[in-house]
CSV table of C-alpha atoms in Angstrom, one decimal:
chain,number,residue,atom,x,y,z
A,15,UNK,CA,-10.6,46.3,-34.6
A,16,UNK,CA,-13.8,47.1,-32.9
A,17,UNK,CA,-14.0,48.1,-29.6
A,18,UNK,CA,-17.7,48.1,-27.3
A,19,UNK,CA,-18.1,50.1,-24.5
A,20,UNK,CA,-21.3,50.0,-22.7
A,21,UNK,CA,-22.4,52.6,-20.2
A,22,UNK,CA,-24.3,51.1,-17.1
A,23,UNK,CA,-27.0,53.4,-15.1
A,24,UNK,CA,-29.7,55.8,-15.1
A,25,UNK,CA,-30.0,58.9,-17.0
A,26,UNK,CA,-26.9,58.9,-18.2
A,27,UNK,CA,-26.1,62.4,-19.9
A,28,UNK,CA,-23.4,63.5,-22.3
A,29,UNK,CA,-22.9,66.5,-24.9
A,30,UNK,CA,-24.0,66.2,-28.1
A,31,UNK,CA,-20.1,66.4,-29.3
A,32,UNK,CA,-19.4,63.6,-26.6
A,33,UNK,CA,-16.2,61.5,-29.0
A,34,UNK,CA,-13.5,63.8,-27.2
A,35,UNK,CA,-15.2,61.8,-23.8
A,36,UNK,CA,-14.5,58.1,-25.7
A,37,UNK,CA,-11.4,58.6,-27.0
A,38,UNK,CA,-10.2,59.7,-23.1
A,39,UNK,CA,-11.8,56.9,-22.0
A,40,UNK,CA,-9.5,55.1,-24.0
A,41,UNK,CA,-6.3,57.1,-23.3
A,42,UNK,CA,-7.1,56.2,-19.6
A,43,UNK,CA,-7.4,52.8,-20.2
A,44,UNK,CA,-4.2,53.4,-21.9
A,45,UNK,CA,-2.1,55.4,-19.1
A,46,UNK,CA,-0.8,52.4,-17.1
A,47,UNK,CA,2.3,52.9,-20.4
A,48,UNK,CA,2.6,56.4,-20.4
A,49,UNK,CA,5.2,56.9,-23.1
A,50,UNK,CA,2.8,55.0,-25.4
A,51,UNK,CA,-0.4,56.4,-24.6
A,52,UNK,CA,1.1,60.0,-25.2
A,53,UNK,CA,2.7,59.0,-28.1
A,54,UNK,CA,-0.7,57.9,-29.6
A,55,UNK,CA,-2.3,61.0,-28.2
A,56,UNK,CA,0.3,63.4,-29.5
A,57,UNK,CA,1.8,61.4,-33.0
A,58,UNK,CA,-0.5,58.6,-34.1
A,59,UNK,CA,0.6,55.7,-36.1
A,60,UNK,CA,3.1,56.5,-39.1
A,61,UNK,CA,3.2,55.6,-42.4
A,62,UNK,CA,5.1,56.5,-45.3
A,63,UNK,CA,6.0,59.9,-43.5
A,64,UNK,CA,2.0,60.2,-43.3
A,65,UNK,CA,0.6,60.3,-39.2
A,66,UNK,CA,-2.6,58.4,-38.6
A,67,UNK,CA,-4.7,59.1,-36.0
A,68,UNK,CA,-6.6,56.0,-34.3
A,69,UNK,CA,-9.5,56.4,-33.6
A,70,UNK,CA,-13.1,56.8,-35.5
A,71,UNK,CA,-16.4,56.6,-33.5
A,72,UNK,CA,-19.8,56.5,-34.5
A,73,UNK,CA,-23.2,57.8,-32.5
A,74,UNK,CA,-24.1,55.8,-29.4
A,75,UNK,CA,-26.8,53.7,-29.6
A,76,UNK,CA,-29.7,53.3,-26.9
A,77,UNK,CA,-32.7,55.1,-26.0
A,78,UNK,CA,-32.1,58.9,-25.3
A,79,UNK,CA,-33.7,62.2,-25.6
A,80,UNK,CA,-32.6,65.5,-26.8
A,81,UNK,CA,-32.2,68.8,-24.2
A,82,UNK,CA,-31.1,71.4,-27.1
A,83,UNK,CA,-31.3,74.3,-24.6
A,84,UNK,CA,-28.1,72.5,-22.8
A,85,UNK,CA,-26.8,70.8,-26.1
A,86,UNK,CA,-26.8,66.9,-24.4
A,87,UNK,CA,-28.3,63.8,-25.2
A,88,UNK,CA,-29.7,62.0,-21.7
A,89,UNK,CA,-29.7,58.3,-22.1
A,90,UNK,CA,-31.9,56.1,-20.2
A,91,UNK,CA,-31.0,53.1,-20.9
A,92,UNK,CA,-27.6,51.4,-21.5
């Protein structure tokens, strides 16, 4: 499954580490069943006595410059 999200607005600006902020975004989205978005969080999917973590996220896309003094990326466009 592939999920989109699309950030709306103007200079929009987020570490250069910035998955940890997606995957709560997701959590959130998540939280109207607690028990299952903790169990997600905390245990994964299991398999075969094997736990799977959900979620794999690639670099944003969109126009952006760099600020490596505070480590961000500032996005200017959606």
């Amino acid at each position: 499954m592939q999920l989109k999200i699309t950030l709306t607005g103007k200079d929009i600006s987020l570490p250069f580490a910035s998955s940890h902020i997606y995957q709560g975004l997701i959590y959130k989205a998540l939280s109207t069943d607690e028990k299952y978005s903790g169990e997600i969080h905390n245990v994964g999917s299991v398999s075969d006595g094997r736990a799977y973590k959900l979620f794999t996220f690639t670099d944003p896309k969109g126009r952006y410059v760099t600020d490596i003094g505070s480590k961000r990326i500032i996005y200017s466009d959606t």
